[in-house]
Amino acid sequence: MTHPPALHHRRLLWGGLLVLIAVLLLFGQFDHDLWSPDEPREAGIAWEMLRSHDFIVPTLSGEYFIEKPPLFYWSVLLVNAVTGYFLDPVDVLRLTCSLYAAGTLACLWLATRRMFGDRAACWSVLSLATMSGFLEHFHVIRTDVALAFFCAMSLWTLIAFYLDNRRVFALWTGIAISGAFLAKGPVAPLVMIPFWGALFLHQLWARGKTHWRQIVLDNLLLVVVMVVLCGGWCWALVSHKDGEWLWNEWFWRNQVGRLNGTAGLGHDEATTKFDYIPSMLSLTLAWVPLIVAWLVTTLRAGRRMGLRHLLLLIGGIMSFLILSMAQTKRSLYLLPILPFFAMMAGQYLAHHAQARWVRGYALFTLWAALAFQLVVLLLPLYAHLLPTRHATPEMIELIARNHMGQIAAVVLSIALVVCMRMTSLGAVRIFLAAFSVFITWTLFMNGIQEPRKSTRAENEALYQAVPEAYRAQTVGMGLTEVERGALAFYHDWRVGDISAEALQARLDARQPFGLLVHGASDYQKLRLQLAPWVAQEQVGYSRSEHVDDSTLTWVWLTFPDAASSSQGAAVAP
């Protein structure tokens, strides 16, 4: 059986686009080590869970780290069980993120296909796959990638259960929402409540009079699944030997505290309700005009607005407003709701792909991508003219030696010119323009960022400098999550952090111990206090978020006037 040429060409087009999406998900993932500020922490927690076999309470450097539930770390251990025999531990972590990214795109395709059809589903996937926020955050090891996947899965299962009356999806919806809860906490169900609630009200209005028993039983099953899965972990947490403290730290401080700004854990500075608007624009960058066009078209329809358009409008806008009301704000927190806006762009393109303004905008994105390639290609010639804080001698040297970015700029510029002649589809042109920018930017920036943000070499040097006999007796003071995570991940060296009061108690006990202090200035403040007992000193360096002062100083403290047994322990090896 022969297929029409148009169908054959369409299959080739979509096959090629799928290959490019796979490239986007994997490119730039496996060519570098752990980068500060977040990756060493997440890696350290995951590997401590693997070594300790405590799958309920995450720990960092042997201390409780209960900011988030442990589902992301469970998934890392699962991927490690399958691939750990032939993959480096860092690659296992990055592969986990790539799998979550692929799953998010698959769930978006399934959700949009049920909501608006095949064509809208394909365009939605293309738009989400090249949104700058999606590419940026799925290429960093963070627990939020698991949250984004389970929110996308919830979007699909909610549509299948409530709109298409697929009763088996009551079970899958409970699993999906529970997965989102176990990835991040109550924020996940909170974000999905507007869309979930609108679908439930529609179900009651459309079928409540004739099928109310079925509706009650199905929704009861959904709730029971959530209670069993979410409640199971919560019960295990509360039943822990330190359960009361853990619950207060996790729920009241981390979850409630981040909503009202009382957590004191960072990123809770004063914000306004409108801070997320520029963040959303930057995260959806190339597709903003299409999202705006969908919103305008939908709102102008007024009472003629279709039910599914109304549901998508409620889901996207209300979830955005809920996140905007939280006191703690990071652009990263918008990642779970990006599928709503990708679905808007996809649905608009399904009906207006050949609109004159869409084709004009697509041509503009291609020319903008070409201009970007030119900027990267010529950067070594004008790098010294950049502001002083960027154009350091080290940075200029890194730019001059980073030839891969320039090669990519040349190759992709030629590819973009060919693209202009081969396809007139606006969405495909936008996709290819965003694709080329991401590839060039990743090749260029990874070569520059690796020496600046990699944590491995400095931690290795410090670890080897500290005598093995003294490592287990070392405590830290002022250490960042980056430093503790990197030491725990690479060397299984768990350096707990102590306060000034705890340090004084150890000095009063007059037993030899090691002290690892973050920051040269902080160590200088302690130097006079510690000077009489310093037997050894090593200075190292870490790539932490405190880039202005990332010195690590290790000292071994002895007390000559202590008991003879202590004196013996203090002899240097």
Coordinates of C-alpha atoms in Angstrom, one line a residue:
M1 CA 0.0 0.0 0.0
T2 CA 1.4 3.4 -1.0
H3 CA 0.8 6.5 1.0
P4 CA 0.2 10.0 -0.6
P5 CA 3.3 12.1 -0.8
A6 CA 1.9 14.7 1.6
L7 CA 1.4 12.1 4.3
H8 CA 4.9 10.7 3.7
H9 CA 6.4 14.2 4.0
R10 CA 4.4 14.9 7.1
R11 CA 5.7 11.7 8.8
L12 CA 9.2 12.6 7.9
L13 CA 8.7 16.1 9.3
W14 CA 7.4 14.9 12.6
G15 CA 9.9 12.1 12.8
G16 CA 12.7 14.7 12.4
L17 CA 11.1 17.0 15.0
L18 CA 10.9 14.1 17.5
V19 CA 14.6 13.4 17.0
L20 CA 15.3 17.1 17.7
I21 CA 13.2 17.0 20.8
A22 CA 15.3 14.1 22.0
V23 CA 18.4 16.1 21.3
L24 CA 17.0 19.0 23.4
L25 CA 16.4 16.7 26.3
L26 CA 19.8 15.1 26.3
F27 CA 22.1 17.8 25.0
G28 CA 24.2 19.4 27.6
Q29 CA 23.2 17.0 30.3
F30 CA 26.1 14.7 30.6
D31 CA 29.1 16.8 29.8
H32 CA 29.8 18.4 33.2
D33 CA 30.0 17.7 36.9
L34 CA 27.7 18.9 39.6
W35 CA 27.2 22.6 39.6
S36 CA 26.5 24.9 42.5
P37 CA 24.2 26.1 44.0
D38 CA 21.6 23.3 43.9
E39 CA 23.0 20.2 42.4
P40 CA 25.5 19.1 45.1
R41 CA 22.8 19.3 47.7
E42 CA 20.3 17.1 45.8
A43 CA 23.1 14.6 44.9
G44 CA 24.3 14.5 48.4
I45 CA 20.8 13.8 49.8
A46 CA 20.1 11.1 47.2
W47 CA 23.3 9.2 47.8
E48 CA 23.0 9.5 51.6
M49 CA 19.6 7.8 51.3
L50 CA 21.2 5.1 49.2
R51 CA 23.9 4.5 51.8
S52 CA 21.7 4.8 54.9
H53 CA 18.6 3.0 53.6
D54 CA 16.4 5.5 55.3
F55 CA 13.8 6.1 52.6
I56 CA 11.5 8.2 54.8
V57 CA 13.5 11.2 56.0
P58 CA 16.1 12.8 53.7
T59 CA 19.4 13.7 55.3
L60 CA 22.4 15.9 54.4
S61 CA 25.7 15.3 56.1
G62 CA 23.9 13.0 58.5
E63 CA 21.5 15.7 59.6
Y64 CA 17.8 15.9 58.8
F65 CA 17.0 17.8 55.6
I66 CA 13.2 17.7 55.4
E67 CA 12.5 20.7 53.0
K68 CA 10.7 18.3 50.6
P69 CA 9.3 14.8 50.6
P70 CA 11.6 12.1 49.2
L71 CA 9.9 11.0 45.9
F72 CA 12.6 12.5 43.7
Y73 CA 15.3 10.7 45.6
W74 CA 13.4 7.5 45.4
S75 CA 13.3 7.9 41.6
V76 CA 17.1 8.5 41.5
L77 CA 17.7 5.3 43.4
L78 CA 15.4 3.4 41.0
V79 CA 17.3 4.7 38.0
N80 CA 20.5 3.9 39.7
A81 CA 19.4 0.4 40.3
V82 CA 18.8 -0.1 36.6
T83 CA 21.7 2.0 35.1
G84 CA 24.2 2.3 38.0
Y85 CA 26.3 -0.6 36.8
F86 CA 27.4 1.4 33.7
L87 CA 26.7 5.0 34.4
D88 CA 28.6 7.5 36.6
P89 CA 26.5 8.6 39.6
V90 CA 26.3 12.2 38.3
D91 CA 25.0 10.8 35.0
V92 CA 22.4 8.8 36.9
L93 CA 21.1 12.0 38.4
R94 CA 21.0 13.7 35.1
L95 CA 19.3 10.8 33.3
T96 CA 16.6 10.9 36.0
C97 CA 15.9 14.6 35.1
S98 CA 15.8 13.7 31.3
L99 CA 13.4 10.9 31.9
Y100 CA 11.1 13.3 33.9
A101 CA 11.4 15.8 31.0
A102 CA 10.4 13.2 28.4
G103 CA 7.5 12.0 30.7
T104 CA 6.3 15.6 31.0
L105 CA 6.2 16.1 27.2
A106 CA 4.4 12.7 26.8
C107 CA 1.8 13.6 29.4
L108 CA 1.2 17.0 27.8
W109 CA 0.7 15.3 24.4
L110 CA -1.8 12.9 25.9
A111 CA -3.7 15.7 27.8
T112 CA -3.9 18.0 24.8
R113 CA -4.9 15.2 22.4
R114 CA -7.9 14.4 24.7
M115 CA -8.7 18.1 25.1
F116 CA -8.2 19.5 21.6
G117 CA -7.1 16.8 19.2
D118 CA -3.9 15.5 17.6
R119 CA -2.8 18.7 15.8
A120 CA -3.0 20.8 19.0
A121 CA -1.2 18.1 20.9
C122 CA 1.8 18.1 18.5
W123 CA 2.1 21.9 18.5
S124 CA 1.8 21.9 22.3
V125 CA 4.7 19.5 22.7
L126 CA 6.9 21.6 20.3
S127 CA 6.2 24.7 22.2
L128 CA 6.8 23.3 25.7
A129 CA 10.0 21.5 24.5
T130 CA 11.5 24.8 23.4
M131 CA 10.3 27.1 26.2
S132 CA 13.3 28.6 27.9
G133 CA 12.0 27.7 31.4
F134 CA 11.5 24.0 30.5
L135 CA 15.0 23.7 28.9
E136 CA 16.7 25.6 31.7
H137 CA 15.1 23.8 34.7
F138 CA 15.1 20.3 33.3
H139 CA 18.8 20.6 32.7
V140 CA 19.4 21.1 36.4
I141 CA 19.2 18.4 39.1
R142 CA 16.3 19.6 41.3
T143 CA 13.3 18.0 42.9
D144 CA 11.0 20.3 40.9
V145 CA 11.4 18.2 37.8
A146 CA 9.5 15.4 39.5
L147 CA 6.8 17.9 40.5
A148 CA 6.5 19.1 37.0
F149 CA 6.1 15.6 35.6
F150 CA 3.4 14.6 38.1
C151 CA 1.5 17.9 37.5
A152 CA 1.5 17.1 33.8
M153 CA 0.4 13.6 34.5
S154 CA -2.4 15.0 36.7
L155 CA -3.5 17.3 33.8
W156 CA -3.8 14.2 31.6
T157 CA -5.6 12.0 34.0
L158 CA -8.0 14.7 35.2
I159 CA -9.1 15.3 31.6
A160 CA -9.5 11.6 30.9
F161 CA -11.5 11.0 34.1
Y162 CA -13.7 14.0 34.2
L163 CA -14.1 15.0 30.6
D164 CA -14.0 11.7 28.8
N165 CA -15.6 9.7 31.6
R166 CA -12.8 7.1 31.7
R167 CA -13.5 5.7 35.2
V168 CA -10.2 3.8 35.5
F169 CA -8.5 7.2 35.5
A170 CA -9.9 7.9 39.0
L171 CA -7.1 5.6 40.2
W172 CA -4.4 7.1 38.0
T173 CA -5.5 10.7 39.0
G174 CA -5.0 9.7 42.7
I175 CA -1.6 8.3 41.9
A176 CA -0.6 11.4 39.9
I177 CA -1.6 14.0 42.4
S178 CA -0.1 11.9 45.2
G179 CA 3.2 11.8 43.2
A180 CA 3.1 15.6 42.9
F181 CA 2.5 15.8 46.7
L182 CA 5.4 13.4 47.5
A183 CA 7.7 15.4 45.2
K184 CA 7.2 18.9 46.7
G185 CA 4.4 18.9 49.3
P186 CA 0.9 20.4 49.5
V187 CA 1.7 23.0 46.9
A188 CA 1.1 20.5 44.1
P189 CA -2.6 19.7 44.9
L190 CA -3.0 23.5 45.6
V191 CA -1.8 24.4 42.1
M192 CA -4.1 21.8 40.5
I193 CA -7.2 22.7 42.6
P194 CA -8.7 25.3 40.2
F195 CA -8.6 23.0 37.1
W196 CA -9.6 20.0 39.2
G197 CA -12.5 21.9 40.8
A198 CA -13.7 23.2 37.5
L199 CA -13.7 19.7 36.0
F200 CA -15.5 18.3 39.1
L201 CA -18.3 20.9 38.9
H202 CA -18.7 20.2 35.2
Q203 CA -19.1 16.5 36.0
L204 CA -21.7 17.2 38.6
W205 CA -23.6 19.5 36.2
A206 CA -23.5 17.2 33.2
R207 CA -24.0 13.8 34.9
G208 CA -24.9 14.4 38.5
K209 CA -28.6 13.8 38.3
T210 CA -28.4 10.5 36.5
H211 CA -25.1 9.0 37.6
W212 CA -24.6 10.5 41.1
R213 CA -23.7 7.1 42.7
Q214 CA -21.1 6.4 40.1
I215 CA -19.6 9.9 40.6
V216 CA -19.5 9.5 44.4
L217 CA -17.8 6.1 44.2
D218 CA -15.2 7.2 41.6
N219 CA -14.3 10.4 43.5
L220 CA -14.2 8.4 46.7
L221 CA -11.7 6.0 45.1
L222 CA -9.5 9.0 44.0
V223 CA -9.5 10.4 47.5
V224 CA -8.8 7.1 49.1
V225 CA -5.7 6.6 46.8
M226 CA -4.4 10.0 47.8
V227 CA -5.0 9.4 51.5
V228 CA -3.2 6.1 51.4
L229 CA -0.2 7.3 49.4
C230 CA 0.2 10.8 50.9
G231 CA -1.0 9.8 54.3
G232 CA 1.3 6.8 54.3
W233 CA 4.4 8.9 54.1
C234 CA 3.1 11.6 56.5
W235 CA 2.3 8.8 59.0
A236 CA 5.8 7.3 58.6
L237 CA 7.3 10.8 59.2
V238 CA 5.3 11.5 62.3
S239 CA 6.0 8.0 63.6
H240 CA 9.8 8.6 63.4
K241 CA 11.6 8.9 66.7
D242 CA 11.9 12.7 66.1
G243 CA 8.5 12.8 64.4
E244 CA 7.1 15.9 66.1
W245 CA 10.1 18.0 65.2
L246 CA 10.3 16.7 61.7
W247 CA 6.6 17.4 61.1
N248 CA 6.9 21.0 62.4
E249 CA 10.1 21.6 60.4
W250 CA 8.6 20.1 57.2
F251 CA 5.0 21.3 57.3
W252 CA 4.8 24.4 59.4
R253 CA 8.2 25.9 58.6
N254 CA 8.9 24.8 55.0
Q255 CA 5.4 24.5 53.5
V256 CA 3.3 27.0 55.4
G257 CA 6.4 29.2 56.0
R258 CA 7.3 29.6 52.4
L259 CA 3.7 30.6 51.6
N260 CA 3.5 33.4 54.1
G261 CA 7.2 34.3 54.1
T262 CA 8.1 33.2 57.6
A263 CA 10.3 30.3 56.8
G264 CA 13.6 32.1 57.0
L265 CA 15.1 29.6 54.5
G266 CA 16.0 32.0 51.7
H267 CA 14.0 33.4 48.7
D268 CA 11.5 34.9 51.1
E269 CA 12.4 38.5 50.7
A270 CA 9.6 41.1 50.2
T271 CA 7.7 40.5 46.9
T272 CA 4.7 41.8 45.1
K273 CA 1.8 40.0 43.5
F274 CA 3.1 41.0 40.1
D275 CA 6.7 39.6 40.3
Y276 CA 5.8 36.5 38.4
I277 CA 4.6 38.3 35.3
P278 CA 8.1 39.0 33.9
S279 CA 9.2 35.6 35.1
M280 CA 6.5 33.9 33.1
L281 CA 7.3 36.0 30.0
S282 CA 11.0 34.9 30.2
L283 CA 10.1 31.2 30.8
T284 CA 7.8 31.0 27.8
L285 CA 9.9 33.4 25.7
A286 CA 9.6 32.4 22.0
W287 CA 5.9 31.4 22.4
V288 CA 4.6 34.5 24.3
P289 CA 2.8 36.1 21.3
L290 CA 0.9 32.8 20.6
I291 CA -0.1 32.5 24.2
V292 CA -1.3 36.1 24.3
A293 CA -3.2 35.5 21.0
W294 CA -5.0 32.5 22.5
L295 CA -5.9 34.5 25.6
V296 CA -7.2 37.4 23.5
T297 CA -9.2 35.2 21.2
T298 CA -10.7 33.1 24.0
L299 CA -11.7 36.1 26.1
R300 CA -13.2 37.9 23.1
A301 CA -15.4 34.9 22.5
G302 CA -17.3 35.7 25.7
R303 CA -20.4 33.6 26.1
R304 CA -19.5 31.7 22.9
M305 CA -16.4 30.4 24.6
G306 CA -16.2 26.6 24.4
L307 CA -16.2 24.5 27.6
R308 CA -12.7 23.2 27.1
H309 CA -11.4 26.7 26.4
L310 CA -13.0 27.8 29.6
L311 CA -11.5 24.9 31.6
L312 CA -8.0 25.6 30.2
L313 CA -8.3 29.3 31.0
I314 CA -9.3 28.6 34.6
G315 CA -6.5 26.1 35.0
G316 CA -3.8 28.3 33.6
I317 CA -4.7 31.7 35.0
M318 CA -5.9 30.5 38.5
S319 CA -2.8 28.3 39.1
F320 CA -0.7 31.3 38.1
L321 CA -2.6 33.6 40.6
I322 CA -2.3 31.0 43.4
L323 CA 1.5 30.9 43.0
S324 CA 1.6 34.7 42.8
M325 CA 0.0 35.0 46.2
A326 CA 2.8 33.1 47.9
Q327 CA 5.4 35.2 49.6
T328 CA 8.3 33.0 48.5
K329 CA 8.9 33.4 44.8
R330 CA 11.4 31.9 42.3
S331 CA 10.8 31.6 38.6
L332 CA 11.6 27.9 39.1
Y333 CA 8.2 27.5 41.0
L334 CA 6.3 28.3 37.7
L335 CA 7.7 25.1 36.0
P336 CA 4.7 22.9 36.9
I337 CA 2.2 25.2 35.3
L338 CA 4.1 25.7 32.0
P339 CA 2.1 22.8 30.3
F340 CA -1.1 24.9 30.7
F341 CA 0.4 27.7 28.6
A342 CA 2.0 25.3 26.1
M343 CA -1.5 23.9 25.6
M344 CA -2.8 27.4 24.9
A345 CA -0.1 28.0 22.3
G346 CA -0.7 24.5 20.7
Q347 CA -4.5 25.0 20.5
Y348 CA -4.1 28.4 18.9
L349 CA -1.7 27.0 16.3
A350 CA -4.0 24.1 15.5
H351 CA -6.4 26.7 14.0
H352 CA -4.1 29.6 13.0
A353 CA -0.8 28.0 12.0
Q354 CA -1.0 29.6 8.5
A355 CA -2.1 33.0 9.8
R356 CA -0.2 35.8 8.2
W357 CA 1.0 37.3 11.5
V358 CA 2.1 33.9 12.7
R359 CA 4.3 33.4 9.6
G360 CA 5.7 36.9 10.0
Y361 CA 6.5 36.3 13.6
A362 CA 8.1 33.0 12.8
L363 CA 10.3 34.6 10.2
F364 CA 11.3 37.2 12.8
T365 CA 12.4 34.5 15.3
L366 CA 14.6 32.9 12.6
W367 CA 16.3 36.3 11.9
A368 CA 16.7 36.9 15.7
A369 CA 18.3 33.4 16.0
L370 CA 20.7 34.2 13.2
A371 CA 21.6 37.5 15.0
F372 CA 22.2 35.5 18.2
Q373 CA 24.6 33.2 16.3
L374 CA 26.5 36.2 15.0
V375 CA 26.8 37.6 18.5
V376 CA 28.3 34.4 19.8
L377 CA 30.5 34.0 16.8
L378 CA 32.1 37.4 17.3
L379 CA 32.1 37.4 21.1
P380 CA 35.9 36.8 21.4
L381 CA 36.5 40.0 19.5
Y382 CA 34.6 42.3 21.9
A383 CA 34.6 40.3 25.2
H384 CA 37.2 42.8 26.6
L385 CA 34.6 45.6 26.1
L386 CA 32.0 44.0 28.4
P387 CA 31.4 45.4 31.9
T388 CA 34.3 44.8 34.3
R389 CA 32.5 42.4 36.5
H390 CA 32.0 40.1 33.5
A391 CA 35.2 40.8 31.5
T392 CA 37.6 39.4 34.0
P393 CA 40.9 38.1 32.6
E394 CA 39.8 34.5 33.5
M395 CA 36.5 35.0 31.7
I396 CA 38.1 36.5 28.6
E397 CA 40.5 33.6 28.4
L398 CA 37.6 31.0 28.7
I399 CA 35.7 32.8 26.0
A400 CA 38.7 32.8 23.7
R401 CA 39.3 29.1 24.2
N402 CA 35.7 28.0 23.8
H403 CA 35.7 27.2 20.1
M404 CA 32.7 24.8 20.3
G405 CA 30.3 27.7 20.7
Q406 CA 31.7 29.4 17.6
I407 CA 31.6 26.2 15.5
A408 CA 27.9 25.6 16.6
A409 CA 27.1 29.2 15.6
V410 CA 28.4 28.7 12.1
V411 CA 26.8 25.3 11.6
L412 CA 23.4 26.4 13.0
S413 CA 23.4 29.6 11.0
I414 CA 23.7 27.6 7.8
A415 CA 20.9 25.3 9.1
L416 CA 18.6 28.2 9.8
V417 CA 19.1 29.6 6.3
V418 CA 18.2 26.2 4.9
C419 CA 15.2 26.0 7.2
M420 CA 13.9 29.3 5.7
R421 CA 13.7 27.7 2.3
M422 CA 12.5 24.2 3.3
T423 CA 9.5 24.9 5.5
S424 CA 6.9 27.7 5.7
L425 CA 5.2 26.3 8.8
G426 CA 5.4 29.1 11.4
A427 CA 5.4 26.8 14.4
V428 CA 8.2 24.7 13.0
R429 CA 10.3 27.8 12.3
I430 CA 9.8 29.1 15.8
F431 CA 10.8 25.6 17.2
L432 CA 13.9 25.5 15.0
A433 CA 14.9 29.0 16.0
A434 CA 14.6 28.2 19.7
F435 CA 16.4 24.9 19.1
S436 CA 19.4 26.6 17.5
V437 CA 19.7 29.2 20.2
F438 CA 19.6 26.6 23.0
I439 CA 22.2 24.4 21.3
T440 CA 24.6 27.3 20.7
W441 CA 24.0 28.8 24.2
T442 CA 24.6 25.4 25.9
L443 CA 27.8 24.6 24.0
F444 CA 29.1 28.1 24.7
M445 CA 28.0 28.5 28.3
N446 CA 28.9 25.0 29.5
G447 CA 32.5 25.5 28.4
I448 CA 32.6 28.7 30.5
Q449 CA 30.6 27.6 33.5
E450 CA 32.3 24.2 34.1
P451 CA 35.5 25.7 35.5
R452 CA 33.5 28.3 37.5
K453 CA 30.7 26.2 39.0
S454 CA 32.0 22.6 39.1
T455 CA 32.4 21.4 42.7
R456 CA 34.4 18.3 42.3
A457 CA 38.1 19.3 42.0
E458 CA 38.2 21.7 44.9
N459 CA 36.4 19.3 47.3
E460 CA 38.7 16.5 46.2
A461 CA 41.8 18.6 47.0
L462 CA 40.5 19.5 50.4
Y463 CA 39.4 15.9 51.2
Q464 CA 42.8 14.5 50.3
A465 CA 44.6 17.2 52.4
V466 CA 42.7 16.2 55.6
P467 CA 44.3 13.2 57.2
E468 CA 42.0 10.2 57.0
A469 CA 42.2 9.5 60.8
Y470 CA 40.7 12.9 61.5
R471 CA 37.9 13.1 59.0
A472 CA 35.3 11.3 61.1
Q473 CA 36.0 13.7 64.1
T474 CA 35.6 16.8 62.0
V475 CA 32.6 19.2 62.3
G476 CA 31.7 22.2 60.3
M477 CA 30.8 25.8 61.0
G478 CA 28.9 28.0 58.6
L479 CA 29.1 25.4 55.8
T480 CA 26.7 25.9 52.9
E481 CA 24.5 23.1 51.4
V482 CA 26.8 23.1 48.4
E483 CA 29.8 22.2 50.5
R484 CA 28.1 19.6 52.7
G485 CA 26.4 18.0 49.7
A486 CA 29.5 17.8 47.6
L487 CA 31.5 16.2 50.4
A488 CA 28.8 13.7 51.2
F489 CA 28.2 12.8 47.5
Y490 CA 31.8 12.5 46.3
H491 CA 33.5 11.2 49.5
D492 CA 30.7 10.0 51.9
W493 CA 32.2 12.6 54.3
R494 CA 29.4 13.8 56.5
V495 CA 30.4 17.0 58.1
G496 CA 27.6 18.2 60.4
D497 CA 27.2 22.0 61.0
I498 CA 27.5 23.3 64.5
S499 CA 26.6 26.6 66.1
A500 CA 28.9 29.0 68.1
E501 CA 27.5 27.6 71.3
A502 CA 28.2 24.0 70.3
L503 CA 31.7 25.0 69.3
Q504 CA 32.3 26.5 72.7
A505 CA 30.9 23.3 74.4
R506 CA 33.4 21.2 72.4
L507 CA 36.3 23.5 73.4
D508 CA 35.2 23.2 77.0
A509 CA 35.2 19.4 76.7
R510 CA 38.9 19.6 75.7
Q511 CA 38.8 16.5 73.4
P512 CA 40.7 16.7 70.1
F513 CA 38.5 17.4 67.0
G514 CA 38.6 18.9 63.5
L515 CA 36.8 22.1 62.5
L516 CA 35.9 23.0 58.9
V517 CA 35.0 26.7 58.6
H518 CA 33.4 28.3 55.6
G519 CA 34.7 31.8 54.7
A520 CA 38.1 33.3 55.2
S521 CA 36.6 36.2 57.2
D522 CA 34.6 33.9 59.5
Y523 CA 37.8 31.9 60.2
Q524 CA 39.8 35.0 61.0
K525 CA 37.2 35.9 63.6
L526 CA 37.7 32.5 65.2
R527 CA 41.5 32.5 64.8
L528 CA 42.3 34.2 68.0
Q529 CA 39.9 32.0 70.0
L530 CA 41.3 28.8 68.4
A531 CA 45.0 29.8 68.1
P532 CA 46.3 28.0 71.3
W533 CA 45.0 24.6 70.2
V534 CA 45.6 24.6 66.4
A535 CA 47.9 21.7 65.6
Q536 CA 47.3 21.5 61.8
E537 CA 45.7 23.8 59.2
Q538 CA 44.6 23.2 55.6
V539 CA 43.0 25.8 53.3
G540 CA 40.7 24.8 50.5
Y541 CA 38.1 26.3 48.2
S542 CA 34.5 25.4 47.2
R543 CA 32.1 26.5 44.5
S544 CA 29.2 27.7 46.7
E545 CA 26.6 30.3 46.2
H546 CA 28.7 32.6 48.3
V547 CA 31.0 33.3 45.4
D548 CA 32.7 36.3 47.2
D549 CA 34.1 34.1 50.0
S550 CA 34.2 30.4 49.3
T551 CA 37.3 29.6 51.2
L552 CA 37.2 26.5 53.4
T553 CA 39.7 26.3 56.3
W554 CA 40.2 23.0 58.2
V555 CA 42.1 22.9 61.5
W556 CA 42.9 20.1 63.9
L557 CA 42.6 21.2 67.5
T558 CA 44.5 19.6 70.4
F559 CA 44.6 20.3 74.1
P560 CA 48.0 19.5 75.6
D561 CA 46.8 19.9 79.2
A562 CA 44.0 17.3 78.7
A563 CA 44.2 13.7 79.9
S564 CA 47.0 11.6 78.5
S565 CA 44.6 9.5 76.4
S566 CA 43.5 12.7 74.7
Q567 CA 47.2 13.7 74.2
G568 CA 47.8 10.4 72.4
A569 CA 44.9 11.0 70.2
A570 CA 46.2 14.4 69.2
V571 CA 49.5 13.2 67.8
A572 CA 49.6 14.0 64.1
P573 CA 49.9 11.0 61.8

